[in-house]
Coordinates of N, CA and C in Angstrom, one line a residue:
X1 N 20.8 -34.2 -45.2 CA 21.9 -34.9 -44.5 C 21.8 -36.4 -44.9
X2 N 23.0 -37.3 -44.6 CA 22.9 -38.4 -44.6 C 22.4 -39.5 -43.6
X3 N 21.4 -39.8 -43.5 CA 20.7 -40.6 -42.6 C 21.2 -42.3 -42.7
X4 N 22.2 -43.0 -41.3 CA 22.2 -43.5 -41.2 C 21.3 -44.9 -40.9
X5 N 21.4 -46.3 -42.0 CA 20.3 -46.8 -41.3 C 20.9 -48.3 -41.0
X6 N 20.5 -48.8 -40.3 CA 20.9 -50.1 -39.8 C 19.9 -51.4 -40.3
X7 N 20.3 -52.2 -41.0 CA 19.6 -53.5 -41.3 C 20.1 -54.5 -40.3
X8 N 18.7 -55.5 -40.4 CA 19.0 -56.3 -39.2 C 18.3 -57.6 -39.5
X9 N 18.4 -59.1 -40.3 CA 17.8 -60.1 -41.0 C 19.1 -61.1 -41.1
X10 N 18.2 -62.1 -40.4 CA 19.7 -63.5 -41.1 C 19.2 -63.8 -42.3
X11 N 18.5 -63.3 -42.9 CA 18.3 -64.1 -44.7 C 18.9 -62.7 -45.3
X12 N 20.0 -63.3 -45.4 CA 21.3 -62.9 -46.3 C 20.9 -61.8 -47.3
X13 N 19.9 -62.6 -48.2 CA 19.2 -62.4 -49.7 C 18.3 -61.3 -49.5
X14 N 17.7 -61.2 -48.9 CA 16.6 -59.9 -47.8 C 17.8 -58.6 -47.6
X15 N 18.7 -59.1 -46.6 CA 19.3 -58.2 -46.2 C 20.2 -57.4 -47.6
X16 N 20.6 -58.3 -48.2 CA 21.2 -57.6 -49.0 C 20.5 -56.5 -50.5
X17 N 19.8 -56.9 -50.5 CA 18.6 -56.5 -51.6 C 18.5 -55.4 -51.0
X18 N 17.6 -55.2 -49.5 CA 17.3 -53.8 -49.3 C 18.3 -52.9 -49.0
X19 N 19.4 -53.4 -48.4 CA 21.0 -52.8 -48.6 C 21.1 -52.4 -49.9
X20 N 20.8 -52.7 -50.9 CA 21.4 -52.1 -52.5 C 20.4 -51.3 -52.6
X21 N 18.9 -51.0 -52.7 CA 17.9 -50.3 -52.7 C 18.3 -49.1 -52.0
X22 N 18.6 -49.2 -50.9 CA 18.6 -47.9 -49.8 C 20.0 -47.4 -50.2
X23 N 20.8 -47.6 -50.4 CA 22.2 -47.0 -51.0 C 21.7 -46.2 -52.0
X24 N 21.1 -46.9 -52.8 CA 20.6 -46.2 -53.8 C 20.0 -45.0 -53.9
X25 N 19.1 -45.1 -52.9 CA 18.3 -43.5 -52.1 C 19.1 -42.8 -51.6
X26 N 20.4 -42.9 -51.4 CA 21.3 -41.7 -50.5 C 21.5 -42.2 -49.3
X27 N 21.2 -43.3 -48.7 CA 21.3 -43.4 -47.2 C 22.5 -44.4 -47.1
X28 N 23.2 -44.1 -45.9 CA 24.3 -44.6 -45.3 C 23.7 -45.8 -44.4
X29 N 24.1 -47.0 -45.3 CA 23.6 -48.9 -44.3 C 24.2 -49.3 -44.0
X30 N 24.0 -49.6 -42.7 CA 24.9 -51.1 -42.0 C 23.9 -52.0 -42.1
X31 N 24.6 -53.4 -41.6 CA 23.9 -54.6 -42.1 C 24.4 -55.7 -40.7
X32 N 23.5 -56.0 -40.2 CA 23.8 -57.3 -39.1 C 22.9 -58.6 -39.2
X33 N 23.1 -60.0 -38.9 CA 22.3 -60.8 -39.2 C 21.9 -61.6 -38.1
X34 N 22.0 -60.8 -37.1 CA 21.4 -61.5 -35.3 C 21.8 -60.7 -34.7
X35 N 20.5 -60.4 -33.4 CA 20.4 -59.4 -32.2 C 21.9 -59.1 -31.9
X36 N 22.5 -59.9 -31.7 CA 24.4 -59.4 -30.9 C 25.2 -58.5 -31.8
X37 N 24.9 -58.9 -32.7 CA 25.7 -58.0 -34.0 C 24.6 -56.9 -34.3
X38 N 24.0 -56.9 -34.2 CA 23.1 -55.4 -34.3 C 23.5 -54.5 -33.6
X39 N 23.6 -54.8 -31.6 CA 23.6 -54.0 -30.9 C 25.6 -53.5 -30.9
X40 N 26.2 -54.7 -31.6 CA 27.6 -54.4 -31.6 C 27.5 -52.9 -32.4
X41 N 27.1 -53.4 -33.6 CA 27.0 -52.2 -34.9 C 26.3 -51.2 -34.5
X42 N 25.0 -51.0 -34.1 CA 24.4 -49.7 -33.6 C 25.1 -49.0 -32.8
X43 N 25.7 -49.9 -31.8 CA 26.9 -48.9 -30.9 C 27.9 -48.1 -31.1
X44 N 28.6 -48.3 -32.4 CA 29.6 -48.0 -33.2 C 28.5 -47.0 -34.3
X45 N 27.8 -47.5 -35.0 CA 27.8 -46.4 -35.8 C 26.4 -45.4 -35.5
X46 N 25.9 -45.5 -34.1 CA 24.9 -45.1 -34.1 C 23.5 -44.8 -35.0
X47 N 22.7 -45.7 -35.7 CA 21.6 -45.8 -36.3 C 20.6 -44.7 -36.4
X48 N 20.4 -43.6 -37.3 CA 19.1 -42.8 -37.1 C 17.5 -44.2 -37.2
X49 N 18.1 -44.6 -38.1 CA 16.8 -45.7 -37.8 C 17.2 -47.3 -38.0
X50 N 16.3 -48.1 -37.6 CA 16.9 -49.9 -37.5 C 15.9 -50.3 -37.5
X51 N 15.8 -51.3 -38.9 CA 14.7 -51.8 -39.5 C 15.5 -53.4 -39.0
X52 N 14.6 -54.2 -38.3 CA 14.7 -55.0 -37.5 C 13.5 -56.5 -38.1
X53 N 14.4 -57.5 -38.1 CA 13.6 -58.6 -38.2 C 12.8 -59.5 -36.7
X54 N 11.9 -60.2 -36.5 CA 11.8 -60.8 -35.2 C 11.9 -62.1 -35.2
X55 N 12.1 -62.8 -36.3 CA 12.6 -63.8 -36.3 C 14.6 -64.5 -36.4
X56 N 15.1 -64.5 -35.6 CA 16.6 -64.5 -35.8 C 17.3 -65.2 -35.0
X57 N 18.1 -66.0 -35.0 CA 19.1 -66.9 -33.8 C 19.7 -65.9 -33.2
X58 N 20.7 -66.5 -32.0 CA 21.1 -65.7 -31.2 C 20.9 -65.0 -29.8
X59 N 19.9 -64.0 -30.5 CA 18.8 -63.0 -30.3 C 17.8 -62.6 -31.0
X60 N 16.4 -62.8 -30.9 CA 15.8 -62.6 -31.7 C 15.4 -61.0 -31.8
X61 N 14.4 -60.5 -32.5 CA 13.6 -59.2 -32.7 C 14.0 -58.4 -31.3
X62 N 12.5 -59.3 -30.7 CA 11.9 -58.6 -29.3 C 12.8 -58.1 -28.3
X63 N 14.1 -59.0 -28.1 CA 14.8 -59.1 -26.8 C 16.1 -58.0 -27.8
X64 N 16.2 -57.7 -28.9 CA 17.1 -56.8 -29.4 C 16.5 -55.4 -29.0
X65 N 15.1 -55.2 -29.4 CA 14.5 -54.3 -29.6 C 14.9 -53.6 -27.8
X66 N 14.2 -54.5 -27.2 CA 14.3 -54.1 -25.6 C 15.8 -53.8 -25.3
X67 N 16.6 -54.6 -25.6 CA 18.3 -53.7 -25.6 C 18.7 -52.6 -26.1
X68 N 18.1 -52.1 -27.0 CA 18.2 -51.1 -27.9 C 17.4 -50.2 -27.0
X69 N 16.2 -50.3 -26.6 CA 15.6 -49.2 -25.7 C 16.1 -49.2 -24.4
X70 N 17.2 -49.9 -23.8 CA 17.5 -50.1 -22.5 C 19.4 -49.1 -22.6
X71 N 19.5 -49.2 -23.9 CA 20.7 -47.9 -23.9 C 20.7 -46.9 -24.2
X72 N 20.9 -46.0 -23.0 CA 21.1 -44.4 -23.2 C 21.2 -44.1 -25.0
X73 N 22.6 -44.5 -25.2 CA 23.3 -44.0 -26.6 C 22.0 -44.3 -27.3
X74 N 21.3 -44.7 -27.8 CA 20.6 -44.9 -28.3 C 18.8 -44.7 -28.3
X75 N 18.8 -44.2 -27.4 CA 17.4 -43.5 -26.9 C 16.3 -43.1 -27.8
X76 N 17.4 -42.3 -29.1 CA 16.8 -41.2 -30.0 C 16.9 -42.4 -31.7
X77 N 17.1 -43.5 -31.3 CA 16.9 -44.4 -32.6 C 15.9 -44.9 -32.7
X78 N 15.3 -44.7 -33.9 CA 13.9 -45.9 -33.9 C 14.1 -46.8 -34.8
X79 N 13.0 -47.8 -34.4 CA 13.1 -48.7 -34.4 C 11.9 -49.7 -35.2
X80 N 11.9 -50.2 -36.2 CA 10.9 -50.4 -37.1 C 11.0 -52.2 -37.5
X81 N 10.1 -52.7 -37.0 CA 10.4 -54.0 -37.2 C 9.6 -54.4 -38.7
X82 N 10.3 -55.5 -39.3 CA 9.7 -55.6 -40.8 C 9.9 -57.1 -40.6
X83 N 8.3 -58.0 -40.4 CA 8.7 -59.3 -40.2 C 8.0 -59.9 -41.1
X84 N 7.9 -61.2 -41.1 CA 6.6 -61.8 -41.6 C 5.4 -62.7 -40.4
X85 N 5.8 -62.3 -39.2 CA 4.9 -62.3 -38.2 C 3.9 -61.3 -38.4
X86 N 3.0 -61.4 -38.7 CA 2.2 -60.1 -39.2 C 0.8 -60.1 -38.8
X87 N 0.1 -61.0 -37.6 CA -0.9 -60.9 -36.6 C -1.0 -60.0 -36.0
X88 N -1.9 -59.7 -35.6 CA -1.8 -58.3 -34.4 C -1.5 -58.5 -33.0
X89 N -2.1 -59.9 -32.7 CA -0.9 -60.1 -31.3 C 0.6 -59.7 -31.4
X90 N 1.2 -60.5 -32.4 CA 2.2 -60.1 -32.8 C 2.9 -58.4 -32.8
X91 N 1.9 -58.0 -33.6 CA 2.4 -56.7 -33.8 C 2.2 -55.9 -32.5
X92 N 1.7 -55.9 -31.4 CA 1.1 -55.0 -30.3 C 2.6 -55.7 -29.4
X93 N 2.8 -57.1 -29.6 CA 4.2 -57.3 -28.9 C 5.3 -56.6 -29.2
X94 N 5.9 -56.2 -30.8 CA 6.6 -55.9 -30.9 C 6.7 -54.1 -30.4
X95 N 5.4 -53.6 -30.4 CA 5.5 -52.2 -29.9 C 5.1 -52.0 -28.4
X96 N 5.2 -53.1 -27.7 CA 5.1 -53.3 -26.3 C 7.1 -53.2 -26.0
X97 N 7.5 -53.5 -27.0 CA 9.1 -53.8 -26.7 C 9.8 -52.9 -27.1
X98 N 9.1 -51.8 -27.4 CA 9.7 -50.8 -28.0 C 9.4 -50.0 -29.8
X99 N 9.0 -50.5 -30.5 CA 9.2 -50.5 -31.7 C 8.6 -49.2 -31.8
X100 N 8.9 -48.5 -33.1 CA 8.2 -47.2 -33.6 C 7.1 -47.3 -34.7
X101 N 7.4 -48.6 -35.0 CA 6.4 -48.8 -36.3 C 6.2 -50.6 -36.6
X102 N 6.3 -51.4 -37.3 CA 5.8 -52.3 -37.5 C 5.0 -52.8 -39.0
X103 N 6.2 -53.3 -40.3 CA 6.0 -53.6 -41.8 C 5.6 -54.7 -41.6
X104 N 5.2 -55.8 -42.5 CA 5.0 -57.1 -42.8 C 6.1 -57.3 -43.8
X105 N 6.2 -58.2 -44.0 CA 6.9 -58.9 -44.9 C 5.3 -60.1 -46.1
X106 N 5.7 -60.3 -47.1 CA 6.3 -59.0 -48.0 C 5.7 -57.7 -48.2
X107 N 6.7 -57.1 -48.2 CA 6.8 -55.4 -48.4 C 7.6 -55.1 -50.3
X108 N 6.4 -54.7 -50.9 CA 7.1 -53.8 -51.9 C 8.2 -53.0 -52.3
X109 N 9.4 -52.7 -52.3 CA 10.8 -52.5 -52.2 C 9.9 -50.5 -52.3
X110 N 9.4 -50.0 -52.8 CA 8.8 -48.6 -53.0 C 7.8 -48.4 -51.9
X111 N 7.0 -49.2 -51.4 CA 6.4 -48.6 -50.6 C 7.5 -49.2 -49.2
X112 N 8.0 -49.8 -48.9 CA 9.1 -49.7 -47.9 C 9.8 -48.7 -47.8
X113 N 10.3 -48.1 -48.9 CA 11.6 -47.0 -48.8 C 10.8 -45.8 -48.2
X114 N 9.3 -45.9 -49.1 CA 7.9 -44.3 -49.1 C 7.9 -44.7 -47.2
X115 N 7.7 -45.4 -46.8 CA 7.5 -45.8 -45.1 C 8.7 -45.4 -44.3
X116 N 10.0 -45.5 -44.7 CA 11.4 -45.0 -44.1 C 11.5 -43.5 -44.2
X117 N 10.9 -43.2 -45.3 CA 11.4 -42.3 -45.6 C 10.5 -40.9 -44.9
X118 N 8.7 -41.2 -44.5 CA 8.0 -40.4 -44.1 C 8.6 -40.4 -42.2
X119 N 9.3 -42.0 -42.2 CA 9.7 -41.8 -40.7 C 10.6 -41.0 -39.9
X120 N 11.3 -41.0 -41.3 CA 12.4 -40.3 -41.2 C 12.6 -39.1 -40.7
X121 N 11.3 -38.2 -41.5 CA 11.0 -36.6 -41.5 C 10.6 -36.3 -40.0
X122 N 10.6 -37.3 -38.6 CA 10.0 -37.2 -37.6 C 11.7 -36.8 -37.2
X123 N 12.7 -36.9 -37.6 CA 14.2 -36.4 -36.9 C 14.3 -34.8 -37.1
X124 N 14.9 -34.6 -35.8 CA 15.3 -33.5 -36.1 C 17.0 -33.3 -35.6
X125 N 17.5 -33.2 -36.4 CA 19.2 -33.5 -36.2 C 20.1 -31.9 -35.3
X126 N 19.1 -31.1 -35.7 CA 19.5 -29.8 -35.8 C 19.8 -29.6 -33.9
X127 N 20.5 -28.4 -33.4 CA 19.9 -28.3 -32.2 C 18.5 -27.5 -31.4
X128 N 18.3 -28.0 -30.5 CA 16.5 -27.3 -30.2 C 16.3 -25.7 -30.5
X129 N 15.2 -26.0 -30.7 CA 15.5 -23.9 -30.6 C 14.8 -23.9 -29.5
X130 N 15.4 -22.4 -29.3 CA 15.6 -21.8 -27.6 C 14.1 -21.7 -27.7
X131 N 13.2 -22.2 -26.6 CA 12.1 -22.2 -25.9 C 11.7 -20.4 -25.5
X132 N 10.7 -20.2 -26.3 CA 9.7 -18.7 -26.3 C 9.5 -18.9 -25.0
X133 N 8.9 -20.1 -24.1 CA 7.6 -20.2 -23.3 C 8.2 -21.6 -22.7
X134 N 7.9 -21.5 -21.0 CA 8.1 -22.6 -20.8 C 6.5 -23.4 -20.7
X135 N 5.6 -22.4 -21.1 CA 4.4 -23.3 -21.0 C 4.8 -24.7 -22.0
X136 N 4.0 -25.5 -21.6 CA 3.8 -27.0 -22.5 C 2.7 -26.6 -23.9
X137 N 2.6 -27.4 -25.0 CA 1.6 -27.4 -26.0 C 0.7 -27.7 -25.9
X138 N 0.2 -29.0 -25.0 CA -1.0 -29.4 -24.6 C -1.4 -29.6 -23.0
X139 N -2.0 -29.1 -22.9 CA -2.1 -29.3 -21.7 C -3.3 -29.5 -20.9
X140 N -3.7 -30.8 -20.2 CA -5.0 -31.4 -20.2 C -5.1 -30.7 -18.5
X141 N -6.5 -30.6 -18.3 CA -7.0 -30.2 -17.1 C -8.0 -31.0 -16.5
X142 N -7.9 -32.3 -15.9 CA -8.6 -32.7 -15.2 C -10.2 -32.8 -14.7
X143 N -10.0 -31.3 -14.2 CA -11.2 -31.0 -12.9 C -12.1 -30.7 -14.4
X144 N -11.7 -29.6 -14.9 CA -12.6 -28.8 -15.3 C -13.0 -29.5 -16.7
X145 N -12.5 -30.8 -17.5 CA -12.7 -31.3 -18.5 C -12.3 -30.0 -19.8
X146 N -11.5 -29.2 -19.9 CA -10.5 -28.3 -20.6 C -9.0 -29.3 -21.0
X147 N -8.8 -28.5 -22.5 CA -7.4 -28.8 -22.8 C -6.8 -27.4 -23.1
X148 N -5.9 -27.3 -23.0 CA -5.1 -25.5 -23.2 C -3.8 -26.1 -24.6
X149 N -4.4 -25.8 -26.1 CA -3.3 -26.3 -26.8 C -2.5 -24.8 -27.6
X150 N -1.6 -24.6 -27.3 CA -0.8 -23.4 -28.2 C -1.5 -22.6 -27.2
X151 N -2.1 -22.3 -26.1 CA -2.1 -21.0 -25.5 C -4.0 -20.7 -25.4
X152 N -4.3 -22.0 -26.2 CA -5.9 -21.5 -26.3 C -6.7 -22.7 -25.6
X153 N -7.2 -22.4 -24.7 CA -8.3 -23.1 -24.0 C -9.4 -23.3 -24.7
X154 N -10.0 -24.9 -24.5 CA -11.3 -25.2 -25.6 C -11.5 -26.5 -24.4
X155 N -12.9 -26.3 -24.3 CA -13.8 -27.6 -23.6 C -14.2 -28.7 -24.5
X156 N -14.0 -29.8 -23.7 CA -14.3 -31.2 -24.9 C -15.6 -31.7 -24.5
X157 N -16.3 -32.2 -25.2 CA -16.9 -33.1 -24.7 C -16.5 -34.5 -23.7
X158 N -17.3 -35.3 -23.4 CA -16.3 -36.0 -21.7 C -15.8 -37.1 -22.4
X159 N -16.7 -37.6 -23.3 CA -15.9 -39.0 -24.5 C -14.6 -38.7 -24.7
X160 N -14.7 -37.3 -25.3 CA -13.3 -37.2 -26.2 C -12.3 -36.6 -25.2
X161 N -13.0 -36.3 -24.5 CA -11.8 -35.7 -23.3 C -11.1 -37.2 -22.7
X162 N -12.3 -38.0 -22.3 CA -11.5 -39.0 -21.9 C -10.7 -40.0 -22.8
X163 N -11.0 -39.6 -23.6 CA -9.8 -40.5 -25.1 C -8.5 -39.5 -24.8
X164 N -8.7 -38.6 -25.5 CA -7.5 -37.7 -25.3 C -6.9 -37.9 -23.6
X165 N -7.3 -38.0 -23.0 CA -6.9 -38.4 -21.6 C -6.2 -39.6 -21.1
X166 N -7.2 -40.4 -21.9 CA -6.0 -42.4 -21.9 C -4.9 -42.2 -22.5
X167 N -4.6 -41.7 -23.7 CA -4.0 -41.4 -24.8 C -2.7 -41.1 -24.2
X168 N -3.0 -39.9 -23.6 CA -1.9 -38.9 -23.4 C -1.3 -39.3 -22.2
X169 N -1.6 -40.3 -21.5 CA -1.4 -40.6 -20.0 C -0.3 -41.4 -20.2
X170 N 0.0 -42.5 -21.4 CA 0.8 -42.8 -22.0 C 1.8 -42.8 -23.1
X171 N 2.5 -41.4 -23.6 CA 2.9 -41.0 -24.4 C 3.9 -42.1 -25.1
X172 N 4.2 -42.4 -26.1 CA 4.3 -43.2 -27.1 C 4.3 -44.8 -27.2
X173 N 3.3 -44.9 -26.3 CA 3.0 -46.5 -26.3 C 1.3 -46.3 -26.7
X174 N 1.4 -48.0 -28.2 CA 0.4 -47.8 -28.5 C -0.9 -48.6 -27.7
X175 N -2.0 -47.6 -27.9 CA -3.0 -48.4 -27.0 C -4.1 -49.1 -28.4
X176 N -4.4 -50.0 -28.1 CA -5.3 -50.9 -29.0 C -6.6 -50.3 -29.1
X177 N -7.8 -50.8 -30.0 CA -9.1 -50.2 -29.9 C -9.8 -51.1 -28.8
X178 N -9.4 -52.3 -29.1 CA -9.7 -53.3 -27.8 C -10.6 -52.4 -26.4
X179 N -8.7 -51.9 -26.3 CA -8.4 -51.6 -24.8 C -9.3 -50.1 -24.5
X180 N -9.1 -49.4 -25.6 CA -10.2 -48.0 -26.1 C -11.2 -48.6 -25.5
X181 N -12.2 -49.4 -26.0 CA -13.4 -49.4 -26.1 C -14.0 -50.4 -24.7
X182 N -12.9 -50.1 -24.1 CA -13.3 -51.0 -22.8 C -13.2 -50.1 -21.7
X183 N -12.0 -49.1 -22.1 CA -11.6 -47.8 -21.2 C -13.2 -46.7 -20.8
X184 N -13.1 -46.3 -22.3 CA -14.0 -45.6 -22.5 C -15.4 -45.5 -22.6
X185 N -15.8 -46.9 -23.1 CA -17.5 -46.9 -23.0 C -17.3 -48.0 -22.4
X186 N -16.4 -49.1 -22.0 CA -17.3 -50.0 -20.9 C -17.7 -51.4 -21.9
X187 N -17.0 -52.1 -21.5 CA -17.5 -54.0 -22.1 C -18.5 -54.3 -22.1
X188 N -19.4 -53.0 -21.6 CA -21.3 -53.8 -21.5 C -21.7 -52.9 -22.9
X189 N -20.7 -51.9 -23.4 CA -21.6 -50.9 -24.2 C -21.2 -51.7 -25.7
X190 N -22.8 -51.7 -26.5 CA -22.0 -51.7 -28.0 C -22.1 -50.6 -28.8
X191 N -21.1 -50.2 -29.2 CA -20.9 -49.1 -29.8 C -20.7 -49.7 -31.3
X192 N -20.5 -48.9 -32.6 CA -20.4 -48.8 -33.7 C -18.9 -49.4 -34.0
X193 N -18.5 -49.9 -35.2 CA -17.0 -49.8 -35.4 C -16.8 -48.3 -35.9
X194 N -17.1 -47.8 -36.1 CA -16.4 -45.8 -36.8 C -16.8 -45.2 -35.4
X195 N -17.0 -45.5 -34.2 CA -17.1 -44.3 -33.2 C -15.6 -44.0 -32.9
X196 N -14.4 -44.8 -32.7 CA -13.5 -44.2 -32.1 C -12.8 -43.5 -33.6
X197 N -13.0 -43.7 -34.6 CA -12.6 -43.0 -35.7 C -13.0 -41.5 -35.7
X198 N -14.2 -41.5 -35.4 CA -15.1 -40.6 -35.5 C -14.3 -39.3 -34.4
X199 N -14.1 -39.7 -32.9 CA -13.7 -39.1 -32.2 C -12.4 -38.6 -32.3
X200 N -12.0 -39.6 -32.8 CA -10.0 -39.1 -32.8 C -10.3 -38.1 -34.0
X201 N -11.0 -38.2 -35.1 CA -11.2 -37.0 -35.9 C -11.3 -35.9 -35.4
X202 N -12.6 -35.9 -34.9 CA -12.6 -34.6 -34.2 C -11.6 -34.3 -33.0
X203 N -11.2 -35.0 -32.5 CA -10.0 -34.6 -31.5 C -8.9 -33.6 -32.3
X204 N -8.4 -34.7 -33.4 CA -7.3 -33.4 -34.4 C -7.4 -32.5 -34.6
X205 N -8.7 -32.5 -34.9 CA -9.8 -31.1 -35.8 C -9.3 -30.2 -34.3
X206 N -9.3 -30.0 -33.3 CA -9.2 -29.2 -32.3 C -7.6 -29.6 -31.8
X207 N -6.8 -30.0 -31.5 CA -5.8 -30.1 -31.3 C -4.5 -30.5 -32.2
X208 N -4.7 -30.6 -33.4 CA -3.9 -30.6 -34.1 C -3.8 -32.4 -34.9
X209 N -2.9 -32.5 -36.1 CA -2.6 -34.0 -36.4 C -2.0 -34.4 -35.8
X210 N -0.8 -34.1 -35.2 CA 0.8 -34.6 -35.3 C 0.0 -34.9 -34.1
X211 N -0.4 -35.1 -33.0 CA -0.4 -35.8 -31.5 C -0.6 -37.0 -31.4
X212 N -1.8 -37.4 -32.4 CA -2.5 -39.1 -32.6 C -1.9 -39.7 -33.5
X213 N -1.1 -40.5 -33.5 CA -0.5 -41.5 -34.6 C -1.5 -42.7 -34.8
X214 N -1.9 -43.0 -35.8 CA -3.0 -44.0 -36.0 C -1.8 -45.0 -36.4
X215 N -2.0 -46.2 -36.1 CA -1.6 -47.9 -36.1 C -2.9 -48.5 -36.6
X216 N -2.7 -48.8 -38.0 CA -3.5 -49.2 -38.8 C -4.4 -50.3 -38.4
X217 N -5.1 -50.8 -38.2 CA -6.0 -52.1 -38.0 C -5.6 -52.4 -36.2
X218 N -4.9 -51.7 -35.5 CA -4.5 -52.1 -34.2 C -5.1 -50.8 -33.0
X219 N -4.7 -49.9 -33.6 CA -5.1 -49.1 -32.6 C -4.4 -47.2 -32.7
X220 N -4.0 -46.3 -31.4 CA -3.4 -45.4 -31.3 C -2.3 -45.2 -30.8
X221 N -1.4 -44.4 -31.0 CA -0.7 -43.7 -29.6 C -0.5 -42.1 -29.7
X222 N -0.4 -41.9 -28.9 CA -0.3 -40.1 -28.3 C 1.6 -39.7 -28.6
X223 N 1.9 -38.7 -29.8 CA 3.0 -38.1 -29.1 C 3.4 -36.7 -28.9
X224 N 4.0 -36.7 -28.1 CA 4.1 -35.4 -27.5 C 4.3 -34.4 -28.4

């Protein structure tokens, strides 16, 4: 299908560049150069995705981003900021406001398109298929420290249970290792840098990939 995508940069020369790139791959672009005219355009042509700057008059990034999550019509658009704010305070703001992802600037015209285009594969345009089971996929159990995923019950250890438990408690907001390693072992404990690696591995290994989205140098989030 043709996947709509929405650009969003007041540097003209940026915007238009990756405008001619992405035409090029088959995708259908709009183009806005400040928060007001984004949300004009997204509303009208509805965006499968909107790669978003956070630097911009008008309106910048953040407070677009948050309008964009604040309309219905738009619920099911994500949202990918590409800045050259590229700190990790920075970046944990922009996915506090909503974002799905989070590029730097500069970005290689190939591995930007390789980044749109694995995001992309997360749409499903189609309609749902009819539900076998109203059971859920995962399903965490409190008392008993059990997860039940596809129908099969498996006991965790209490670490990983409690990872998978912060995780999941917040479904697609990313949580930091910061915040991990304060949840789960405690600001008195020093632990290794590869332990929370360690455990979200094995967490997959038993529940699957697709649940833990790793955020590269920042942290996790859980999706459903």
């Amino acid at each position: 299908m043709e996947y709509r995508i929405l650009l969003v940069d007041d540097e003209v020369d940026i915007l238009e560049f990756t405008r001619y790139n992405l035409v090029r791959e088959g995708y259908k672009v709009y183009t806005a150069e400040n928060g007001v005219e984004a949300l004009r355009v997204a509303e009208e042509c509805h965006p499968h995705l909107i790669l978003l700057d956070r630097m911009m008059p008008v309106m910048d990034g953040a407070q677009t981003c948050r309008a964009i999550r604040q309309n219905p019509e738009l619920k099911d658009t994500i949202v990918i900021f590409l800045s050259a704010l590229g700190e990790e305070d920075q970046q944990l703001a922009g996915f506090d406001v909503g974002a799905d992802d989070y590029l730097t600037k500069p970005i290689k015209m190939k591995l930007l398109i390789s980044r749109i285009q694995a995001i992309l594969k997360r749409i499903h345009t189609d309609e749902p298929a009819e539900q076998t089971s109203a059971t859920p996929a995962l399903e965490i159990d409190r008392e008993s420290y059990t997860v039940t995923c596809n129908g099969q019950r498996m006991a965790l250890p209490r670490k990983e249970f409690a990872l998978l438990d912060l995780l999941a408690s917040s479904p697609g907001k990313l949580i930091s290792r910061e915040e991990i390693y304060n949840q789960i072992w405690g600001s008195d404990v020093v632990v290794g840098d590869r332990t929370i690696d360690v455990h979200i591995r094995k967490l997959r290994q038993k529940i699957g990939e697709e649940h833990i989205v790793t955020v590269k140098g920042i942290g996790y989030r859980f999706e459903e």
